[in-house]
């Protein structure tokens, strides 16, 4: 089967337009990614991620592209806009919904939700999703993720409900000690914030409709609910009334199956002790 390049979305953001224009001019000169990587002294994987807007272009790349493609300062101007966009285009709409919602209800299948992550877990989870990204980019994305959490503790915080699959508690991210610190932070947040509810969906509840991905419902001021579903590499905004209603039914069933907030807190604290034990008596734990 012939290789099919990934679809681009140049109208989604400046970062997407940068990548799309890079591919367009590369193909105009009949350059493969391998050849372009050799000419520019970059790795093929890094350029591939830039083309599909999964990685922010490094500062020295735009002038090199303008020189190679003879495009004046086109890529340098695009970069100036792209670097001021806080989030990749494919997540921008979800971030905007999060910033205005009066109610946020999230089910997390595998990883701690961004609104609850500690700095260490944020860095490790971002690195897992972007293994070739420069450290400065990972640090910047982690900082932006932590900044989003400020709204939860501001003057008019949204009412939040988090349902965490039990795998979220037990999968080590970084190390057992990092996970212990993360779960302690979740327990403190839930105990000290009446507007934030955390429940755990235990393994023994079995299969359900949302296995394999995350689901978030945003209720907007004087507006309808909007759903956001996310997989390992992409997400989808859902606004159709019937489709959102179906996701609402799924979330309500998950909430009914989950442990109570009090029992969830007890389970979280129990798993904290397990991670602390593993940290004190290390075996082979892969660093994520």
CSV table of C-alpha atoms in Angstrom, one decimal:
chain,number,residue,atom,x,y,z
A,1,UNK,CA,0.0,0.0,0.0
A,2,UNK,CA,1.4,3.4,-1.0
A,3,UNK,CA,2.2,5.9,1.8
A,4,UNK,CA,-0.5,8.4,2.4
A,5,UNK,CA,0.5,11.7,4.0
A,6,UNK,CA,-1.6,12.8,6.9
A,7,UNK,CA,-4.3,15.3,6.3
A,8,UNK,CA,-3.5,19.0,7.0
A,9,UNK,CA,-5.9,21.7,8.3
A,10,UNK,CA,-4.4,25.0,7.2
A,11,UNK,CA,-7.5,27.0,8.2
A,12,UNK,CA,-7.4,25.8,11.8
A,13,UNK,CA,-4.5,27.9,13.2
A,14,UNK,CA,-1.3,29.7,12.3
A,15,UNK,CA,0.6,26.6,13.4
A,16,UNK,CA,-1.4,24.5,11.0
A,17,UNK,CA,-0.9,27.0,8.2
A,18,UNK,CA,2.8,27.0,8.8
A,19,UNK,CA,3.0,23.2,8.4
A,20,UNK,CA,0.7,23.2,5.4
A,21,UNK,CA,2.7,25.8,3.6
A,22,UNK,CA,6.0,24.0,4.5
A,23,UNK,CA,4.6,20.9,2.8
A,24,UNK,CA,3.3,22.8,-0.2
A,25,UNK,CA,6.6,24.5,-0.9
A,26,UNK,CA,8.5,21.2,-0.2
A,27,UNK,CA,6.4,19.4,-2.7
A,28,UNK,CA,6.8,22.3,-5.2
A,29,UNK,CA,10.5,21.6,-5.1
A,30,UNK,CA,9.9,17.9,-5.2
A,31,UNK,CA,11.7,17.4,-1.9
A,32,UNK,CA,10.9,14.4,0.4
A,33,UNK,CA,10.9,14.9,4.1
A,34,UNK,CA,14.1,12.9,4.3
A,35,UNK,CA,15.8,15.2,1.8
A,36,UNK,CA,14.5,18.3,3.4
A,37,UNK,CA,15.8,17.1,6.8
A,38,UNK,CA,19.2,16.6,5.3
A,39,UNK,CA,19.2,20.1,3.7
A,40,UNK,CA,18.1,21.9,6.8
A,41,UNK,CA,20.0,19.6,9.3
A,42,UNK,CA,16.8,18.6,11.2
A,43,UNK,CA,15.4,15.2,12.0
A,44,UNK,CA,12.8,13.8,9.6
A,45,UNK,CA,10.5,13.1,12.6
A,46,UNK,CA,10.7,16.7,13.9
A,47,UNK,CA,9.8,18.1,10.5
A,48,UNK,CA,7.0,15.6,10.1
A,49,UNK,CA,5.5,16.8,13.4
A,50,UNK,CA,5.8,20.4,12.4
A,51,UNK,CA,4.0,19.7,9.1
A,52,UNK,CA,1.0,18.3,10.8
A,53,UNK,CA,1.1,21.0,13.6
A,54,UNK,CA,1.9,18.6,16.4
A,55,UNK,CA,5.1,20.5,17.2
A,56,UNK,CA,5.9,24.1,17.3
A,57,UNK,CA,8.6,25.2,14.8
A,58,UNK,CA,11.9,26.1,16.5
A,59,UNK,CA,12.9,29.7,16.2
A,60,UNK,CA,15.7,29.1,13.7
A,61,UNK,CA,13.6,27.1,11.2
A,62,UNK,CA,11.5,29.9,9.6
A,63,UNK,CA,14.5,31.9,8.2
A,64,UNK,CA,16.0,28.7,6.8
A,65,UNK,CA,12.7,27.8,5.1
A,66,UNK,CA,12.4,31.3,3.6
A,67,UNK,CA,15.9,31.1,2.3
A,68,UNK,CA,15.4,27.6,0.8
A,69,UNK,CA,12.0,28.2,-0.7
A,70,UNK,CA,12.7,31.9,-1.7
A,71,UNK,CA,9.6,33.1,0.1
A,72,UNK,CA,10.9,36.4,1.5
A,73,UNK,CA,9.8,36.5,5.2
A,74,UNK,CA,6.7,34.5,4.8
A,75,UNK,CA,7.6,31.7,7.2
A,76,UNK,CA,9.1,34.2,9.7
A,77,UNK,CA,5.8,36.2,9.8
A,78,UNK,CA,3.8,33.0,10.2
A,79,UNK,CA,6.0,31.9,13.0
A,80,UNK,CA,5.4,35.3,14.7
A,81,UNK,CA,1.7,34.6,14.8
A,82,UNK,CA,2.0,30.9,15.6
A,83,UNK,CA,4.2,31.4,18.7
A,84,UNK,CA,1.5,33.6,20.2
A,85,UNK,CA,-1.1,30.9,20.0
A,86,UNK,CA,-1.1,29.2,23.4
A,87,UNK,CA,-2.5,25.8,22.2
A,88,UNK,CA,-2.4,23.7,19.1
A,89,UNK,CA,-5.3,24.4,16.8
A,90,UNK,CA,-7.0,21.0,17.2
A,91,UNK,CA,-7.3,21.7,21.0
A,92,UNK,CA,-8.0,25.5,20.9
A,93,UNK,CA,-11.8,25.2,20.7
A,94,UNK,CA,-11.9,22.8,23.7
A,95,UNK,CA,-9.7,25.1,25.7
A,96,UNK,CA,-12.0,28.1,24.9
A,97,UNK,CA,-15.0,26.1,26.0
A,98,UNK,CA,-13.2,25.1,29.2
A,99,UNK,CA,-12.4,28.8,29.9
A,100,UNK,CA,-16.1,29.9,29.7
A,101,UNK,CA,-18.0,26.8,31.0
A,102,UNK,CA,-20.0,27.1,34.2
A,103,UNK,CA,-20.0,23.3,34.6
A,104,UNK,CA,-17.2,20.9,33.5
A,105,UNK,CA,-17.8,17.2,33.7
A,106,UNK,CA,-15.0,14.9,32.7
A,107,UNK,CA,-14.4,11.2,32.5
A,108,UNK,CA,-10.7,10.2,32.3
A,109,UNK,CA,-9.8,6.7,31.1
A,110,UNK,CA,-6.0,6.5,31.3
A,111,UNK,CA,-4.4,9.7,32.5
A,112,UNK,CA,-5.1,12.3,35.2
A,113,UNK,CA,-7.1,15.2,33.7
A,114,UNK,CA,-5.1,18.3,32.8
A,115,UNK,CA,-7.1,20.4,35.2
A,116,UNK,CA,-5.9,18.2,38.1
A,117,UNK,CA,-2.3,17.4,37.0
A,118,UNK,CA,0.8,18.3,39.0
A,119,UNK,CA,3.7,19.9,37.2
A,120,UNK,CA,5.6,16.7,37.1
A,121,UNK,CA,2.8,14.6,35.8
A,122,UNK,CA,2.1,17.3,33.2
A,123,UNK,CA,5.6,17.1,31.9
A,124,UNK,CA,5.8,13.3,31.8
A,125,UNK,CA,2.4,13.0,30.0
A,126,UNK,CA,3.3,15.7,27.5
A,127,UNK,CA,6.7,14.1,26.9
A,128,UNK,CA,5.0,10.7,26.3
A,129,UNK,CA,2.8,12.3,23.6
A,130,UNK,CA,5.6,14.2,22.0
A,131,UNK,CA,8.8,12.2,22.5
A,132,UNK,CA,10.8,14.2,20.0
A,133,UNK,CA,9.7,17.7,21.1
A,134,UNK,CA,12.4,20.0,22.4
A,135,UNK,CA,12.5,20.3,26.2
A,136,UNK,CA,11.6,24.0,26.0
A,137,UNK,CA,8.4,23.2,24.2
A,138,UNK,CA,7.4,20.6,26.7
A,139,UNK,CA,8.1,23.0,29.6
A,140,UNK,CA,6.0,25.7,27.8
A,141,UNK,CA,3.1,23.4,27.2
A,142,UNK,CA,3.2,22.2,30.9
A,143,UNK,CA,3.2,25.8,32.1
A,144,UNK,CA,0.2,26.6,29.9
A,145,UNK,CA,-1.6,23.5,31.3
A,146,UNK,CA,-1.0,24.5,34.8
A,147,UNK,CA,-2.2,28.0,34.1
A,148,UNK,CA,-5.6,26.6,33.1
A,149,UNK,CA,-6.0,25.3,36.6
A,150,UNK,CA,-6.1,28.8,38.1
A,151,UNK,CA,-9.8,29.2,37.0
A,152,UNK,CA,-10.8,26.4,39.3
A,153,UNK,CA,-9.7,28.5,42.3
A,154,UNK,CA,-10.7,31.9,41.2
A,155,UNK,CA,-13.6,34.1,42.3
A,156,UNK,CA,-16.3,32.3,40.2
A,157,UNK,CA,-15.0,28.8,39.6
A,158,UNK,CA,-16.9,26.4,37.4
A,159,UNK,CA,-18.6,23.4,39.1
A,160,UNK,CA,-16.5,20.4,38.3
A,161,UNK,CA,-17.1,16.7,38.3
A,162,UNK,CA,-14.2,14.3,37.6
A,163,UNK,CA,-14.7,10.6,37.1
A,164,UNK,CA,-11.4,8.8,37.1
A,165,UNK,CA,-11.1,5.2,35.9
A,166,UNK,CA,-9.1,3.1,38.4
A,167,UNK,CA,-6.4,2.7,35.8
A,168,UNK,CA,-5.7,6.5,36.2
A,169,UNK,CA,-4.7,5.9,39.8
A,170,UNK,CA,-2.6,2.8,39.2
A,171,UNK,CA,-0.7,3.5,36.0
A,172,UNK,CA,2.7,5.0,37.0
A,173,UNK,CA,3.5,8.3,35.3
A,174,UNK,CA,7.1,9.3,35.9
A,175,UNK,CA,7.6,7.1,38.9
A,176,UNK,CA,5.7,5.8,42.0
A,177,UNK,CA,6.8,8.8,44.0
A,178,UNK,CA,5.5,11.2,41.3
A,179,UNK,CA,2.2,9.4,41.2
A,180,UNK,CA,1.9,9.4,45.0
A,181,UNK,CA,2.3,13.2,45.0
A,182,UNK,CA,-0.2,13.5,42.2
A,183,UNK,CA,-2.9,11.4,44.0
A,184,UNK,CA,-2.3,13.3,47.2
A,185,UNK,CA,-2.9,16.5,45.4
A,186,UNK,CA,-6.2,15.2,43.9
A,187,UNK,CA,-7.4,14.1,47.3
A,188,UNK,CA,-6.6,17.5,48.8
A,189,UNK,CA,-8.3,19.3,46.0
A,190,UNK,CA,-11.5,17.2,46.3
A,191,UNK,CA,-11.6,17.5,50.1
A,192,UNK,CA,-11.0,21.3,50.2
A,193,UNK,CA,-13.2,22.4,47.3
A,194,UNK,CA,-17.0,22.0,47.6
A,195,UNK,CA,-17.4,22.8,43.9
A,196,UNK,CA,-15.1,20.0,42.8
A,197,UNK,CA,-16.2,16.4,43.0
A,198,UNK,CA,-13.9,13.4,42.3
A,199,UNK,CA,-15.2,9.9,41.9
A,200,UNK,CA,-13.3,6.7,40.9
A,201,UNK,CA,-14.8,4.2,38.5
A,202,UNK,CA,-13.4,0.8,39.9
A,203,UNK,CA,-12.3,-2.0,37.6
A,204,UNK,CA,-15.0,-4.3,38.9
A,205,UNK,CA,-17.7,-2.2,37.2
A,206,UNK,CA,-16.7,-3.9,33.9
A,207,UNK,CA,-17.2,-2.6,30.4
A,208,UNK,CA,-19.0,0.7,29.5
A,209,UNK,CA,-19.7,2.9,26.6
A,210,UNK,CA,-16.7,5.3,27.0
A,211,UNK,CA,-13.9,2.8,27.3
A,212,UNK,CA,-10.8,3.7,25.3
A,213,UNK,CA,-11.1,7.5,25.4
A,214,UNK,CA,-12.0,10.5,27.5
A,215,UNK,CA,-15.2,12.4,27.6
A,216,UNK,CA,-15.9,16.0,28.7
A,217,UNK,CA,-19.2,17.8,28.9
A,218,UNK,CA,-19.1,21.7,29.0
A,219,UNK,CA,-22.2,23.6,30.1
A,220,UNK,CA,-22.0,27.1,28.9
A,221,UNK,CA,-23.6,30.2,30.5
A,222,UNK,CA,-27.2,30.4,29.2
A,223,UNK,CA,-26.3,27.9,26.5
A,224,UNK,CA,-26.4,24.3,25.6
A,225,UNK,CA,-24.0,21.6,26.7
A,226,UNK,CA,-21.1,20.7,24.3
A,227,UNK,CA,-19.2,17.4,24.3
A,228,UNK,CA,-15.5,16.9,23.7
A,229,UNK,CA,-14.2,13.4,23.1
A,230,UNK,CA,-10.4,12.8,23.0
A,231,UNK,CA,-8.3,9.8,21.9
A,232,UNK,CA,-4.5,9.4,22.1
A,233,UNK,CA,-3.7,11.9,19.3
A,234,UNK,CA,-6.8,13.9,18.5
A,235,UNK,CA,-10.1,15.2,19.8
A,236,UNK,CA,-13.6,16.0,18.5
A,237,UNK,CA,-16.1,18.7,19.4
A,238,UNK,CA,-19.7,17.4,19.4
A,239,UNK,CA,-22.5,20.0,19.3
A,240,UNK,CA,-25.4,18.0,17.7
A,241,UNK,CA,-28.1,17.9,20.3
A,242,UNK,CA,-28.9,14.2,20.0
A,243,UNK,CA,-25.2,13.2,20.0
A,244,UNK,CA,-24.5,15.4,23.0
A,245,UNK,CA,-27.6,13.8,24.8
A,246,UNK,CA,-26.1,10.4,24.1
A,247,UNK,CA,-22.8,11.4,25.7
A,248,UNK,CA,-24.7,12.9,28.6
A,249,UNK,CA,-26.5,9.6,29.2
A,250,UNK,CA,-23.1,7.8,29.1
A,251,UNK,CA,-21.6,10.2,31.6
A,252,UNK,CA,-24.6,9.9,34.0
A,253,UNK,CA,-24.3,6.1,33.9
A,254,UNK,CA,-20.6,6.3,34.7
A,255,UNK,CA,-21.3,8.6,37.6
A,256,UNK,CA,-23.9,6.1,38.9
A,257,UNK,CA,-21.5,3.2,38.6
A,258,UNK,CA,-18.6,5.2,40.2
A,259,UNK,CA,-17.7,5.1,43.9
A,260,UNK,CA,-19.1,7.8,46.1
A,261,UNK,CA,-16.8,10.8,46.7
A,262,UNK,CA,-16.0,9.5,50.2
A,263,UNK,CA,-15.3,6.0,49.1
A,264,UNK,CA,-13.3,7.4,46.1
A,265,UNK,CA,-11.2,9.4,48.5
A,266,UNK,CA,-10.5,6.3,50.6
A,267,UNK,CA,-9.4,4.3,47.5
A,268,UNK,CA,-7.2,7.2,46.3
A,269,UNK,CA,-5.4,7.3,49.7
A,270,UNK,CA,-5.0,3.6,49.6
A,271,UNK,CA,-3.4,3.7,46.2
A,272,UNK,CA,-1.1,6.5,47.4
A,273,UNK,CA,0.2,4.1,50.0
A,274,UNK,CA,0.9,1.5,47.3
A,275,UNK,CA,2.9,4.0,45.3
A,276,UNK,CA,4.8,5.1,48.3
A,277,UNK,CA,5.6,1.5,49.1
A,278,UNK,CA,6.9,0.9,45.6
A,279,UNK,CA,9.0,4.1,45.8
A,280,UNK,CA,10.5,2.9,49.1
A,281,UNK,CA,11.0,-0.7,47.7
A,282,UNK,CA,11.7,-0.1,44.0
A,283,UNK,CA,11.4,-2.9,41.5
A,284,UNK,CA,11.4,-2.3,37.7
A,285,UNK,CA,9.0,0.5,37.0
A,286,UNK,CA,9.3,2.0,33.5
A,287,UNK,CA,9.5,5.8,33.5
A,288,UNK,CA,6.6,7.3,31.5
